[in-house]
Short mmCIF file of C-alpha atoms in Angstrom, two decimals:
data_model
loop_
_atom_site.label_atom_id
_atom_site.label_comp_id
_atom_site.label_asym_id
_atom_site.label_seq_id
_atom_site.Cartn_x
_atom_site.Cartn_y
_atom_site.Cartn_z
CA UNK C 154 0.00 0.00 0.00
CA UNK C 155 3.05 2.25 -0.09
CA UNK C 156 2.01 3.92 -3.32
CA UNK C 157 -1.16 5.37 -1.92
CA UNK C 158 0.04 5.86 1.65
CA UNK C 159 0.22 9.59 1.17
CA UNK C 160 -3.46 9.57 0.17
CA UNK C 161 -4.30 7.56 3.25
CA UNK C 162 -2.44 10.14 5.33
CA UNK C 163 -4.45 12.93 3.72
CA UNK C 164 -7.63 10.99 4.47
CA UNK C 165 -6.53 10.56 8.10
CA UNK C 166 -5.88 14.29 8.22
CA UNK C 167 -9.36 15.11 6.94
CA UNK C 168 -11.24 12.86 9.36
CA UNK C 169 -9.13 14.28 12.20
CA UNK C 170 -9.61 17.91 11.18
CA UNK C 171 -13.37 17.82 10.60
CA UNK C 172 -14.38 17.00 14.22
CA UNK C 173 -11.89 19.63 15.41
CA UNK C 174 -13.40 22.30 13.22
CA UNK C 175 -17.15 21.62 12.91
CA UNK C 176 -18.52 22.68 16.33
CA UNK C 177 -16.21 25.67 16.59
CA UNK C 178 -17.08 27.01 13.15
CA UNK C 179 -20.54 25.69 12.32
CA UNK C 180 -22.62 25.45 15.49
CA UNK C 181 -24.87 28.36 16.31
CA UNK C 182 -24.64 28.16 20.04
CA UNK C 183 -25.57 31.65 21.12
CA UNK C 184 -28.89 30.51 22.52
CA UNK C 185 -27.85 27.20 24.02
CA UNK C 186 -29.84 25.99 27.01
CA UNK C 187 -27.98 26.97 30.22
CA UNK C 188 -27.82 23.28 31.15
CA UNK C 189 -25.97 22.47 27.93
CA UNK C 190 -23.66 25.43 28.47
CA UNK C 191 -22.96 24.13 31.97
CA UNK C 192 -22.18 20.67 30.62
CA UNK C 193 -19.79 22.06 28.02
CA UNK C 194 -18.02 24.06 30.73
CA UNK C 195 -17.66 20.85 32.74
CA UNK C 196 -15.92 19.04 29.89
CA UNK C 197 -12.36 20.34 30.48
CA UNK C 198 -12.22 19.13 34.09
CA UNK C 199 -13.89 15.81 33.36
CA UNK C 200 -11.60 15.12 30.41
CA UNK C 201 -8.53 15.88 32.55
CA UNK C 202 -9.59 13.10 34.91
CA UNK C 203 -10.05 10.69 32.02
CA UNK C 204 -6.75 11.69 30.42
CA UNK C 205 -4.82 11.14 33.66
CA UNK C 206 -6.39 7.82 34.65
CA UNK C 207 -5.68 5.05 33.96
CA UNK C 208 -2.96 6.24 31.53
CA UNK C 209 -0.52 7.54 34.14
CA UNK C 210 -0.40 4.11 35.79
CA UNK C 211 0.86 2.47 32.61
CA UNK C 212 3.73 4.75 31.55
CA UNK C 213 6.04 1.96 32.62
CA UNK C 214 4.49 -1.36 31.57
CA UNK C 215 6.58 -3.21 34.16
CA UNK C 216 5.72 -1.13 37.18
CA UNK C 217 2.57 0.66 38.28
CA UNK C 218 4.60 2.14 41.13
CA UNK C 219 6.62 4.11 38.59
CA UNK C 220 3.57 5.98 37.40
CA UNK C 221 2.33 6.46 40.96
CA UNK C 222 5.62 8.06 42.01
CA UNK C 223 5.60 10.36 38.99
CA UNK C 224 1.98 11.35 39.58
CA UNK C 225 2.63 11.96 43.29
CA UNK C 226 5.60 14.20 42.47
CA UNK C 227 3.46 16.17 40.02
CA UNK C 228 0.61 16.40 42.51
CA UNK C 229 2.82 17.77 45.28
CA UNK C 230 4.48 20.29 42.96
CA UNK C 231 1.09 21.39 41.63
CA UNK C 232 -0.32 21.64 45.16
CA UNK C 233 2.48 24.10 45.95
CA UNK C 234 1.17 26.24 43.08
CA UNK C 235 4.37 25.88 41.10
CA UNK C 236 4.32 26.87 37.43
CA UNK C 237 3.18 24.12 35.03
CA UNK C 238 6.58 23.86 33.39
CA UNK C 239 8.27 23.46 36.80
CA UNK C 240 5.79 20.73 37.72
CA UNK C 241 6.61 18.90 34.49
CA UNK C 242 10.39 19.20 34.91
CA UNK C 243 10.23 18.25 38.60
CA UNK C 244 8.33 15.04 37.93
CA UNK C 245 10.71 14.07 35.11
CA UNK C 246 13.65 14.65 37.47
CA UNK C 247 12.09 12.66 40.31
CA UNK C 248 11.48 9.68 38.02
CA UNK C 249 14.91 10.05 36.41
CA UNK C 250 16.41 9.87 39.90
CA UNK C 251 14.17 6.94 40.82
CA UNK C 252 15.46 4.85 37.90
CA UNK C 253 18.93 5.00 39.44
CA UNK C 254 17.83 3.81 42.88
CA UNK W 112 14.62 48.69 33.78
CA UNK W 113 14.23 50.73 30.63
CA UNK W 114 11.12 52.82 30.28
CA UNK W 115 8.81 50.78 28.10
CA UNK W 116 8.21 52.35 24.70
CA UNK W 117 4.55 53.42 24.57
CA UNK W 118 2.41 50.55 25.76
CA UNK W 119 1.63 48.37 22.78
CA UNK W 120 -1.69 49.25 21.25
CA UNK W 121 -2.10 45.64 20.25
CA UNK W 122 -3.05 43.50 23.20
CA UNK W 123 -3.01 40.51 20.85
CA UNK W 124 0.75 40.71 20.69
CA UNK W 125 1.06 39.73 24.33
CA UNK W 126 -1.52 36.97 23.99
CA UNK W 127 0.48 35.33 21.24
CA UNK W 128 3.50 35.18 23.54
CA UNK W 129 1.38 33.94 26.41
CA UNK W 130 0.15 31.16 24.18
CA UNK W 131 3.67 30.08 23.27
CA UNK W 132 4.63 30.10 26.94
CA UNK W 133 1.63 28.00 27.85
CA UNK W 134 2.58 25.63 25.03
CA UNK W 135 6.10 24.94 26.33
CA UNK W 136 5.11 22.13 28.72
CA UNK W 137 3.28 20.50 25.81
CA UNK W 138 6.32 20.90 23.59
CA UNK W 139 8.44 19.13 26.20
CA UNK W 140 5.83 16.43 26.67
CA UNK W 141 5.50 15.77 22.93
CA UNK W 142 9.24 15.39 22.51
CA UNK W 143 9.61 11.74 23.58
CA UNK W 144 6.25 10.75 22.08
CA UNK W 145 7.05 12.25 18.67
CA UNK W 146 10.61 10.96 18.77
CA UNK W 147 9.38 7.42 19.37
CA UNK W 148 6.80 7.84 16.62
CA UNK W 149 9.59 8.69 14.18
CA UNK W 150 11.56 5.63 15.23
CA UNK W 151 8.58 3.30 14.89
CA UNK W 152 7.60 4.82 11.55
CA UNK W 153 11.01 3.95 10.18
CA UNK W 154 10.70 0.43 11.53
CA UNK W 155 7.26 0.15 9.89
CA UNK W 156 8.82 1.01 6.54
CA UNK W 157 7.58 4.57 6.05
CA UNK W 158 9.75 7.08 4.22
CA UNK W 159 10.95 10.24 5.97
CA UNK W 160 8.52 12.20 3.76
CA UNK W 161 5.58 10.03 4.84
CA UNK W 162 6.58 10.14 8.51
CA UNK W 163 6.95 13.90 8.77
CA UNK W 164 4.01 14.33 6.40
CA UNK W 165 1.76 12.36 8.72
CA UNK W 166 2.79 14.51 11.68
CA UNK W 167 2.25 17.69 9.64
CA UNK W 168 -1.13 16.67 8.23
CA UNK W 169 -2.71 14.59 10.99
CA UNK W 170 -1.15 15.95 14.22
CA UNK W 171 -2.80 13.42 16.53
CA UNK W 172 -0.54 11.21 18.61
CA UNK W 173 -2.47 8.09 19.46
CA UNK W 174 -4.02 7.64 16.02
CA UNK W 175 -0.65 8.06 14.33
CA UNK W 176 0.74 5.25 16.47
CA UNK W 177 -2.20 3.05 15.60
CA UNK W 178 -1.79 3.89 11.92
CA UNK W 179 1.77 2.56 12.08
CA UNK W 180 0.72 -0.76 13.51
CA UNK W 181 -2.00 -1.00 10.86
CA UNK W 182 0.44 -0.19 8.05
CA UNK W 183 2.72 -2.89 9.44
CA UNK W 184 -0.21 -5.30 9.46
CA UNK W 185 -1.08 -4.29 5.87
CA UNK W 186 -4.58 -3.13 6.81
CA UNK W 187 -6.73 -1.50 4.14
CA UNK W 188 -6.92 2.24 3.60
CA UNK W 189 -10.62 2.48 4.52
CA UNK W 190 -10.08 0.62 7.78
CA UNK W 191 -7.16 2.87 8.68
CA UNK W 192 -9.09 6.07 8.00
CA UNK W 193 -12.17 4.83 9.88
CA UNK W 194 -10.06 3.91 12.92
CA UNK W 195 -8.46 7.35 12.86
CA UNK W 196 -11.90 8.95 12.74
CA UNK W 197 -13.12 6.95 15.74
CA UNK W 198 -9.96 7.72 17.72
CA UNK W 199 -10.35 11.44 17.10
CA UNK W 200 -14.08 11.92 17.31
CA UNK W 201 -13.60 13.19 20.88
CA UNK W 202 -12.30 16.42 19.37
CA UNK W 203 -15.96 17.24 18.66
CA UNK W 204 -16.51 17.54 22.38
CA UNK W 205 -13.45 19.71 22.88
CA UNK W 206 -14.27 21.95 19.94
CA UNK W 207 -17.83 22.46 21.23
CA UNK W 208 -16.55 23.20 24.73
CA UNK W 209 -13.93 25.62 23.42
CA UNK W 210 -16.57 27.49 21.45
CA UNK W 211 -18.24 28.45 24.72
CA UNK W 212 -15.14 30.40 25.69
CA UNK W 213 -13.90 31.50 22.28
CA UNK W 214 -13.67 35.19 21.45
CA UNK W 215 -16.01 36.30 18.69
CA UNK W 216 -13.72 36.12 15.67
CA UNK W 217 -14.25 35.42 11.96
CA UNK W 218 -15.05 31.82 11.12
CA UNK W 219 -12.04 31.35 8.86
CA UNK W 220 -9.76 32.22 11.76
CA UNK W 221 -11.49 29.67 13.95
CA UNK W 222 -11.17 27.16 11.12
CA UNK W 223 -7.40 27.68 11.23
CA UNK W 224 -6.86 27.37 14.94
CA UNK W 225 -9.27 24.43 15.17
CA UNK W 226 -6.55 22.39 13.48
CA UNK W 227 -4.41 22.68 16.60
CA UNK W 228 -6.94 21.17 19.01
CA UNK W 229 -5.45 18.16 20.77
CA UNK W 230 -6.06 16.69 24.23
CA UNK W 231 -3.16 18.76 25.47
CA UNK W 232 -3.73 22.12 23.77
CA UNK W 233 -7.42 21.93 24.66
CA UNK W 234 -6.70 21.20 28.32
CA UNK W 235 -4.29 24.10 28.57
CA UNK W 236 -6.57 26.57 26.77
CA UNK W 237 -9.76 25.53 28.54
CA UNK W 238 -8.22 25.82 32.02
CA UNK W 239 -6.32 29.04 31.32
CA UNK W 240 -7.13 32.21 33.22
CA UNK W 241 -7.92 34.12 30.04
CA UNK W 242 -11.46 35.40 30.07
CA UNK W 243 -12.02 34.69 26.39
CA UNK W 244 -9.85 32.43 24.28
CA UNK W 245 -8.47 34.39 21.34
CA UNK W 246 -6.95 33.26 18.06
CA UNK W 247 -3.59 34.82 18.98
CA UNK W 248 -3.39 32.85 22.20
CA UNK W 249 -4.50 29.60 20.57
CA UNK W 250 -2.18 29.96 17.60
CA UNK W 251 0.80 30.61 19.88
CA UNK W 252 -0.15 27.62 21.99
CA UNK W 253 -0.86 25.42 18.98
CA UNK W 254 2.32 26.28 17.09
CA UNK W 255 4.53 25.62 20.12
CA UNK W 256 3.01 22.16 20.44
CA UNK W 257 2.88 21.51 16.68
CA UNK W 258 6.47 22.43 15.95
CA UNK W 259 7.72 20.11 18.68
CA UNK W 260 5.53 17.30 17.31
CA UNK W 261 6.70 17.73 13.72
CA UNK W 262 10.39 18.39 14.40
CA UNK W 263 10.83 15.50 16.82
CA UNK W 264 8.97 13.07 14.55
CA UNK W 265 11.61 13.80 11.94
CA UNK W 266 14.42 13.70 14.49
CA UNK W 267 13.31 10.27 15.72
CA UNK W 268 13.26 8.96 12.17
CA UNK W 269 16.71 10.32 11.37
CA UNK W 270 18.42 9.41 14.64
CA UNK W 271 17.26 5.86 14.24
CA UNK W 272 17.98 4.96 17.84
CA UNK W 273 16.07 5.71 20.98
CA UNK W 274 16.76 8.23 23.67
CA UNK W 275 18.68 6.76 26.61
CA UNK W 276 16.20 4.40 28.26
CA UNK W 277 16.17 6.06 31.66
CA UNK W 278 15.46 9.45 30.08
CA UNK W 279 12.83 8.09 27.69
CA UNK W 280 11.03 6.39 30.57
CA UNK W 281 11.08 9.38 32.90
CA UNK W 282 9.97 11.76 30.15
CA UNK W 283 6.88 9.64 29.69
CA UNK W 284 5.46 11.36 32.78
CA UNK W 285 5.63 14.83 31.18
CA UNK W 286 2.14 15.08 29.67
CA UNK W 287 0.49 13.49 32.70
CA UNK W 288 2.37 15.86 35.00
CA UNK W 289 1.04 18.72 32.89
CA UNK W 290 -2.54 17.45 33.15
CA UNK W 291 -2.12 17.16 36.93
CA UNK W 292 -0.67 20.67 37.09
CA UNK W 293 -3.70 22.01 35.20
CA UNK W 294 -6.19 20.14 37.36
CA UNK W 295 -4.90 20.60 40.91
CA UNK W 296 -5.17 24.40 41.22
CA UNK W 297 -8.77 24.26 39.96
CA UNK W 298 -9.58 21.31 42.21
CA UNK W 299 -8.27 23.19 45.27
CA UNK W 300 -10.87 25.86 44.66
CA UNK W 301 -13.90 23.82 43.66
CA UNK W 302 -15.40 20.56 44.85
CA UNK W 303 -17.28 20.39 41.59
CA UNK W 304 -13.97 20.10 39.73
CA UNK W 305 -12.91 17.24 42.01
CA UNK W 306 -16.21 15.48 41.38
CA UNK W 307 -15.92 15.94 37.61
CA UNK W 308 -12.34 14.72 37.31
CA UNK W 309 -12.83 11.95 39.87
CA UNK W 310 -15.94 10.55 38.20
CA UNK W 311 -14.38 10.60 34.73
CA UNK W 312 -11.14 9.06 36.05
CA UNK W 313 -12.96 6.16 37.74
CA UNK W 314 -15.21 5.55 34.71
CA UNK W 315 -12.35 5.65 32.23
CA UNK W 316 -10.34 3.25 34.39
CA UNK W 317 -13.28 0.84 34.43
CA UNK W 318 -13.81 1.24 30.68
CA UNK W 319 -10.18 0.37 30.03
CA UNK W 320 -11.06 -3.23 30.91
CA UNK W 321 -13.72 -3.35 28.19
CA UNK W 322 -12.06 -4.04 24.84
CA UNK W 323 -14.43 -2.14 22.54
CA UNK W 324 -14.32 0.92 24.80
CA UNK W 325 -10.57 1.25 24.60
CA UNK W 326 -9.06 3.88 22.34
CA UNK W 327 -11.23 6.90 21.76
CA UNK W 328 -14.61 5.81 23.08
CA UNK W 329 -13.66 5.36 26.74
CA UNK W 330 -12.51 8.97 27.05
CA UNK W 331 -15.59 10.38 25.31
CA UNK W 332 -18.04 8.29 27.32
CA UNK W 333 -16.46 8.89 30.71
CA UNK W 334 -16.14 12.62 30.02
CA UNK W 335 -19.74 12.92 28.85
CA UNK W 336 -21.22 10.88 31.69
CA UNK W 337 -19.25 12.87 34.27
CA UNK W 338 -20.01 16.27 32.71
CA UNK W 339 -23.73 15.55 32.38
CA UNK W 340 -24.37 13.77 35.68
CA UNK W 341 -22.45 16.28 37.78
CA UNK W 342 -24.31 19.12 36.10
CA UNK W 343 -27.61 17.61 37.19
CA UNK W 344 -26.47 16.64 40.70
CA UNK W 345 -24.87 19.93 41.54
CA UNK W 346 -27.67 22.06 40.11
CA UNK W 347 -27.40 25.67 41.15
CA UNK W 348 -25.71 25.41 44.52
CA UNK W 349 -22.15 25.85 43.35
CA UNK W 350 -22.31 28.59 40.81
CA UNK W 351 -19.47 30.52 42.39
CA UNK W 352 -16.55 29.24 40.38
#
């Protein structure tokens, strides 16, 4: 299928772009029911939960503990209101150190 | 400090920079993921052109990985495109949610920045302190993430060998650490946020044991169920966010 792979890639691009674009550009949402507005405002926080779990537990297929330690480091750093980039670097460092224990 | 030359009349200029800044954690987080994608693409027999092309045109991590395994398994084009669609249908939800906070701007501009919606750019934009999300902010954010994704896909392909294992493994935490960093400050202020994230996290963990709910569907379903049910439970008593 190598000959038409580039066409497959373009097809993948289209079916990825359309859901990204449609609601933002096409929906007329100025008179949405307040309930629906509320639900849409809930989405970011709900999706964060779903993006973190269970994924973070499987970053190292051999050890759930690895993900737990990384998540705990991030949680503590975030609890201290550190900047996002510091939280990210701190958890990488903690895990990097942990691999040498 | 030098006296600042007449305060810029374009507030959008600052937003653009703010967006790039907010995109830096994503750029770091994408690095190992894109790098590995490049490596695997080479192993799957793609050319450099096809590898970088996929990252430029598709810009969606998980589905690009799945595409590689399907190319390796010689799956058909239709199957590959359908799988990509299913994996990425959750962007509908993010796009609709983003619209609620998007600044009123021409549709063609929205059509451009919509391209940059990913799990990560959406999470950062939707939890940002900006009152309205503007195109300048989103384009800065999106381009920071996008350039990392594209450049490191190519770098992975060309380097042909992995990052040192200890570094590769520890960098795998980056995107999760970012998600946690976005969630915790909001959760400290609002029990509703804790309920939303907690419900979706538990549901998605349960769904991960159900084969046909893996991939894209688990995230959509758990997010929707949490967002809808909490909205009805909490009603009007916590409107003070």
